[in-house]
Amino acid sequence: MNKVDKKMSNVRARFAPSPTGDLHIGGVRTALFNWLLARSKKGKFILRIDDTDEKRSTISSIKIILESMKWLKLDWDEGPNYDLYDKPSLYYQMERKNSGIYQKYVDELILKGLAYNCYCTSDEINKMREKAQINKLPPKYNGKCRKLTFKQQQKMRSNGKKSVVRFKVHNTGVTVLYDIVKGIIHFDNSILDDFVILKTNYVPTYNFACVIDDHLMNITYVLRGDDHISNTLRQIQVYKAFGWKLPKFAHIPMILGTDGERLSKRHGHTSILKYREEGYLYEAIINYLALQGWSSKNNQQIFTIEDLIKKFALKKCSVSPSIFDSNKLLWINAEKIRLKTIHQLCELFIDWLKYINNEKLIKNWNIEILKKAMLLEKNKIKLLKDIPYLVDFFFKKEVEYEKDALDKIFLQNKFKNNTKNILKDVIVRLRDSKDFSSNSLEKHLRTLAMEKSIKTQEVFHSIRIAITGRTKGPSLFHMMELMGAKEVIRRLNMIIEKFFKSI
């Protein structure tokens, strides 16, 4: 291994979601950027579940995170088992807590005089903050328990008071964050208070557990949303308290809605699996989210996964928030669909039906006819969920006539009284035709229109409505060829029998 390869192989990036709900768009973008960073540097991508919020963390949320990551093919080199989401693993923080990992480091800080037990109640702390606000000071904990003696602490405990453990921050001077995306940022330490690192139930808080885990897991890059910058300020102090080397930090701007507000349901789906249900391809999600806060030199829009890995660089990330544009995501999805072969698209469609538990929809469909029908309508497919409507009429014995189609054909009949004759003439012409190819069909039907002195569109629209029940659809003659002469004639007779028998 040469020196460059060795250096690249030391890169370790992680995604550490909290399992308190669905994996949303912003979380996926963070996971993707970490994954791309690791893959582009030939390093390791670690998945860790930060579940110390024991009240809100659920197994169902863990399952959703793992399922989402698997669908998006954001594979991890280290982390929980792909399927055994409810089994013990040291990539779950609560399992690490149960193994005593965090307590060891809490005790070390207390012995060094860098952390202390705090017996203040929630009401007492709220009063401290209210008083600070009245005095126009930062609303923070005032350090009341910083200098409690051993005897004072014993008295507190004997009175049944429970304690948290607080980290003793440096509240003078500045903390400097060297951020790959944001540049150098200086923080005034006076805005910080002594934050809790261990709760009364001995569960570590996020800002403490995160540092311990990132250090023990040898994380070299901490890449996350810029809403974490205030957390990073606190975490840097914890790193320095232990004398540990800092990872490289990169904070990417948040994704906002078109109104400039944080993403919410009013901007579209927030859960990534909802996009899967809608029929988006995972490649489209990856492609689109890669462009949310990052861009290539030539403003390229469509990428393969390999392209993204090759071209991704943190220094190309934007310092400005990106705007979530659902129309652009839909456009990218349509482009990705067009790049698929019909065989690939058909497989994706069937897999999607399985995912939404609707495989019975195509139970009696001929798959080869389905592929040919999809080929006729491929350029209209934006989502996998579009496919059923575009092709299902091929497989129905009874034509379902849409209102606008019936209105159109009845209007034509009312004023010209020739729709029935047109359809009967078409039937005769088709029965006599030995060649049912699209080219031959077009030739015969144009000739029929000319012989009968009828506008070609009247002939074509009458046939389309008769055999599909719709005013729009695939190329008429290719569609008729795929249906075959027997089925087309059957449908033409059906509409005559149903609506024009008495005329």
CSV table of N, CA, C and O in Angstrom, one decimal, residues 333-381:
chain,number,residue,atom,x,y,z
A,333,ASN,N,-36.2,11.9,-10.9
A,333,ASN,CA,-36.7,10.5,-10.8
A,333,ASN,C,-37.2,10.1,-12.2
A,333,ASN,O,-36.9,8.9,-12.6
A,334,ALA,N,-37.8,11.0,-13.0
A,334,ALA,CA,-38.2,10.6,-14.3
A,334,ALA,C,-37.0,10.4,-15.2
A,334,ALA,O,-37.0,9.5,-16.1
A,335,GLU,N,-36.0,11.2,-15.1
A,335,GLU,CA,-34.7,11.0,-15.8
A,335,GLU,C,-34.1,9.6,-15.5
A,335,GLU,O,-33.6,8.9,-16.4
A,336,LYS,N,-34.1,9.2,-14.2
A,336,LYS,CA,-33.5,8.0,-13.8
A,336,LYS,C,-34.3,6.8,-14.4
A,336,LYS,O,-33.8,5.8,-14.8
A,337,ILE,N,-35.7,7.0,-14.4
A,337,ILE,CA,-36.5,5.9,-15.0
A,337,ILE,C,-36.2,5.8,-16.5
A,337,ILE,O,-36.2,4.6,-17.0
A,338,ARG,N,-36.0,6.9,-17.2
A,338,ARG,CA,-35.7,6.8,-18.6
A,338,ARG,C,-34.4,6.1,-18.9
A,338,ARG,O,-34.2,5.5,-20.0
A,339,LEU,N,-33.5,6.1,-18.0
A,339,LEU,CA,-32.2,5.4,-18.1
A,339,LEU,C,-32.3,3.9,-17.9
A,339,LEU,O,-31.3,3.2,-18.3
A,340,LYS,N,-33.4,3.5,-17.4
A,340,LYS,CA,-33.6,2.0,-17.2
A,340,LYS,C,-34.0,1.3,-18.4
A,340,LYS,O,-34.7,1.8,-19.3
A,341,THR,N,-33.5,0.1,-18.6
A,341,THR,CA,-34.1,-0.8,-19.6
A,341,THR,C,-35.5,-1.2,-19.2
A,341,THR,O,-35.8,-1.1,-18.0
A,342,ILE,N,-36.3,-1.6,-20.2
A,342,ILE,CA,-37.6,-2.1,-19.8
A,342,ILE,C,-37.6,-3.2,-18.9
A,342,ILE,O,-38.5,-3.3,-17.9
A,343,HIS,N,-36.7,-4.1,-19.0
A,343,HIS,CA,-36.6,-5.3,-18.1
A,343,HIS,C,-36.3,-4.8,-16.7
A,343,HIS,O,-36.9,-5.2,-15.7
A,344,GLN,N,-35.3,-3.8,-16.6
A,344,GLN,CA,-35.0,-3.3,-15.2
A,344,GLN,C,-36.2,-2.6,-14.6
A,344,GLN,O,-36.5,-2.7,-13.5
A,345,LEU,N,-36.9,-1.8,-15.5
A,345,LEU,CA,-38.0,-1.0,-15.0
A,345,LEU,C,-39.2,-1.9,-14.5
A,345,LEU,O,-39.8,-1.7,-13.5
A,346,CYS,N,-39.4,-3.0,-15.3
A,346,CYS,CA,-40.4,-3.9,-14.9
A,346,CYS,C,-40.1,-4.6,-13.5
A,346,CYS,O,-41.0,-4.8,-12.7
A,347,GLU,N,-38.8,-4.9,-13.3
A,347,GLU,CA,-38.4,-5.5,-12.1
A,347,GLU,C,-38.6,-4.6,-10.9
A,347,GLU,O,-39.1,-4.9,-9.8
A,348,LEU,N,-38.3,-3.3,-11.2
A,348,LEU,CA,-38.4,-2.3,-10.1
A,348,LEU,C,-39.9,-2.1,-9.8
A,348,LEU,O,-40.3,-1.9,-8.6
A,349,PHE,N,-40.8,-2.1,-10.8
A,349,PHE,CA,-42.2,-2.0,-10.6
A,349,PHE,C,-42.8,-3.1,-9.8
A,349,PHE,O,-43.5,-2.9,-8.9
A,350,ILE,N,-42.3,-4.3,-10.1
A,350,ILE,CA,-42.8,-5.5,-9.4
A,350,ILE,C,-42.3,-5.5,-7.9
A,350,ILE,O,-43.1,-5.8,-7.0
A,351,ASP,N,-41.1,-5.1,-7.7
A,351,ASP,CA,-40.6,-5.0,-6.4
A,351,ASP,C,-41.3,-3.9,-5.6
A,351,ASP,O,-41.6,-4.1,-4.4
A,352,TRP,N,-41.7,-2.8,-6.3
A,352,TRP,CA,-42.4,-1.7,-5.6
A,352,TRP,C,-43.8,-2.2,-5.2
A,352,TRP,O,-44.3,-1.9,-4.1
A,353,LEU,N,-44.5,-3.0,-6.1
A,353,LEU,CA,-45.8,-3.6,-5.8
A,353,LEU,C,-45.7,-4.5,-4.5
A,353,LEU,O,-46.6,-4.5,-3.7
A,354,LYS,N,-44.6,-5.2,-4.5
A,354,LYS,CA,-44.4,-6.1,-3.3
A,354,LYS,C,-44.3,-5.2,-2.0
A,354,LYS,O,-44.8,-5.5,-1.0
A,355,TYR,N,-43.5,-4.1,-2.2
A,355,TYR,CA,-43.3,-3.3,-1.0
A,355,TYR,C,-44.6,-2.7,-0.5
A,355,TYR,O,-44.7,-2.6,0.7
A,356,ILE,N,-45.4,-2.2,-1.4
A,356,ILE,CA,-46.7,-1.6,-0.9
A,356,ILE,C,-47.8,-2.7,-0.7
A,356,ILE,O,-49.0,-2.4,-0.5
A,357,ASN,N,-47.4,-3.9,-0.8
A,357,ASN,CA,-48.3,-5.1,-0.6
A,357,ASN,C,-49.5,-5.1,-1.6
A,357,ASN,O,-50.6,-5.3,-1.2
A,358,ASN,N,-49.2,-4.9,-2.8
A,358,ASN,CA,-50.2,-4.9,-3.9
A,358,ASN,C,-49.8,-5.7,-5.1
A,358,ASN,O,-50.2,-5.4,-6.2
A,359,GLU,N,-49.1,-6.7,-4.9
A,359,GLU,CA,-48.6,-7.6,-6.0
A,359,GLU,C,-49.8,-8.2,-6.7
A,359,GLU,O,-49.7,-8.6,-7.9
A,360,LYS,N,-50.9,-8.4,-6.0
A,360,LYS,CA,-52.1,-9.0,-6.6
A,360,LYS,C,-52.6,-8.2,-7.8
A,360,LYS,O,-53.3,-8.8,-8.7
A,361,LEU,N,-52.2,-6.9,-7.9
A,361,LEU,CA,-52.7,-6.1,-9.0
A,361,LEU,C,-52.3,-6.7,-10.3
A,361,LEU,O,-53.1,-6.6,-11.3
A,362,ILE,N,-51.1,-7.3,-10.4
A,362,ILE,CA,-50.7,-7.8,-11.7
A,362,ILE,C,-50.7,-9.4,-11.8
A,362,ILE,O,-50.0,-10.0,-12.6
A,363,LYS,N,-51.5,-9.9,-10.8
A,363,LYS,CA,-51.5,-11.4,-10.7
A,363,LYS,C,-51.8,-12.1,-12.0
A,363,LYS,O,-51.2,-13.1,-12.4
A,364,ASN,N,-52.8,-11.5,-12.8
A,364,ASN,CA,-53.2,-12.2,-14.1
A,364,ASN,C,-52.6,-11.5,-15.3
A,364,ASN,O,-53.1,-11.7,-16.4
A,365,TRP,N,-51.7,-10.6,-15.1
A,365,TRP,CA,-51.1,-9.8,-16.2
A,365,TRP,C,-50.0,-10.6,-16.9
A,365,TRP,O,-49.2,-11.3,-16.2
A,366,ASN,N,-50.0,-10.6,-18.2
A,366,ASN,CA,-48.9,-11.2,-19.0
A,366,ASN,C,-47.7,-10.2,-18.9
A,366,ASN,O,-47.7,-9.1,-19.3
A,367,ILE,N,-46.6,-10.7,-18.3
A,367,ILE,CA,-45.4,-9.9,-18.0
A,367,ILE,C,-44.8,-9.4,-19.3
A,367,ILE,O,-44.3,-8.2,-19.4
A,368,GLU,N,-44.8,-10.2,-20.3
A,368,GLU,CA,-44.2,-9.7,-21.6
A,368,GLU,C,-45.0,-8.6,-22.2
A,368,GLU,O,-44.5,-7.6,-22.8
A,369,ILE,N,-46.3,-8.7,-22.1
A,369,ILE,CA,-47.2,-7.6,-22.6
A,369,ILE,C,-47.0,-6.4,-21.8
A,369,ILE,O,-47.0,-5.3,-22.3
A,370,LEU,N,-46.9,-6.6,-20.5
A,370,LEU,CA,-46.6,-5.5,-19.5
A,370,LEU,C,-45.4,-4.7,-19.9
A,370,LEU,O,-45.4,-3.5,-20.0
A,371,LYS,N,-44.3,-5.4,-20.2
A,371,LYS,CA,-43.1,-4.8,-20.6
A,371,LYS,C,-43.2,-3.9,-21.9
A,371,LYS,O,-42.8,-2.8,-22.0
A,372,LYS,N,-44.0,-4.5,-22.9
A,372,LYS,CA,-44.2,-3.8,-24.1
A,372,LYS,C,-45.1,-2.6,-23.9
A,372,LYS,O,-44.9,-1.5,-24.5
A,373,ALA,N,-46.1,-2.7,-23.0
A,373,ALA,CA,-46.9,-1.6,-22.7
A,373,ALA,C,-46.2,-0.5,-22.0
A,373,ALA,O,-46.3,0.7,-22.3
A,374,MET,N,-45.3,-0.9,-21.1
A,374,MET,CA,-44.5,0.1,-20.4
A,374,MET,C,-43.5,0.8,-21.4
A,374,MET,O,-43.3,2.0,-21.2
A,375,LEU,N,-43.1,0.1,-22.3
A,375,LEU,CA,-42.2,0.7,-23.3
A,375,LEU,C,-42.9,1.8,-24.1
A,375,LEU,O,-42.3,2.8,-24.4
A,376,LEU,N,-44.2,1.5,-24.4
A,376,LEU,CA,-44.9,2.5,-25.1
A,376,LEU,C,-45.1,3.8,-24.3
A,376,LEU,O,-45.2,4.9,-24.9
A,377,GLU,N,-45.2,3.7,-23.0
A,377,GLU,CA,-45.5,4.8,-22.1
A,377,GLU,C,-44.3,5.3,-21.3
A,377,GLU,O,-44.4,6.1,-20.4
A,378,LYS,N,-43.1,4.8,-21.6
A,378,LYS,CA,-42.0,5.0,-20.7
A,378,LYS,C,-41.7,6.5,-20.5
A,378,LYS,O,-41.4,6.9,-19.4
A,379,ASN,N,-41.8,7.3,-21.5
A,379,ASN,CA,-41.5,8.7,-21.4
A,379,ASN,C,-42.5,9.5,-20.5
A,379,ASN,O,-42.3,10.6,-20.2
A,380,LYS,N,-43.6,8.8,-20.2
A,380,LYS,CA,-44.6,9.5,-19.4
A,380,LYS,C,-44.5,9.1,-17.9
A,380,LYS,O,-45.1,9.7,-17.0
A,381,ILE,N,-43.7,8.1,-17.6
A,381,ILE,CA,-43.5,7.6,-16.3
A,381,ILE,C,-42.6,8.5,-15.4
A,381,ILE,O,-41.4,8.6,-15.8
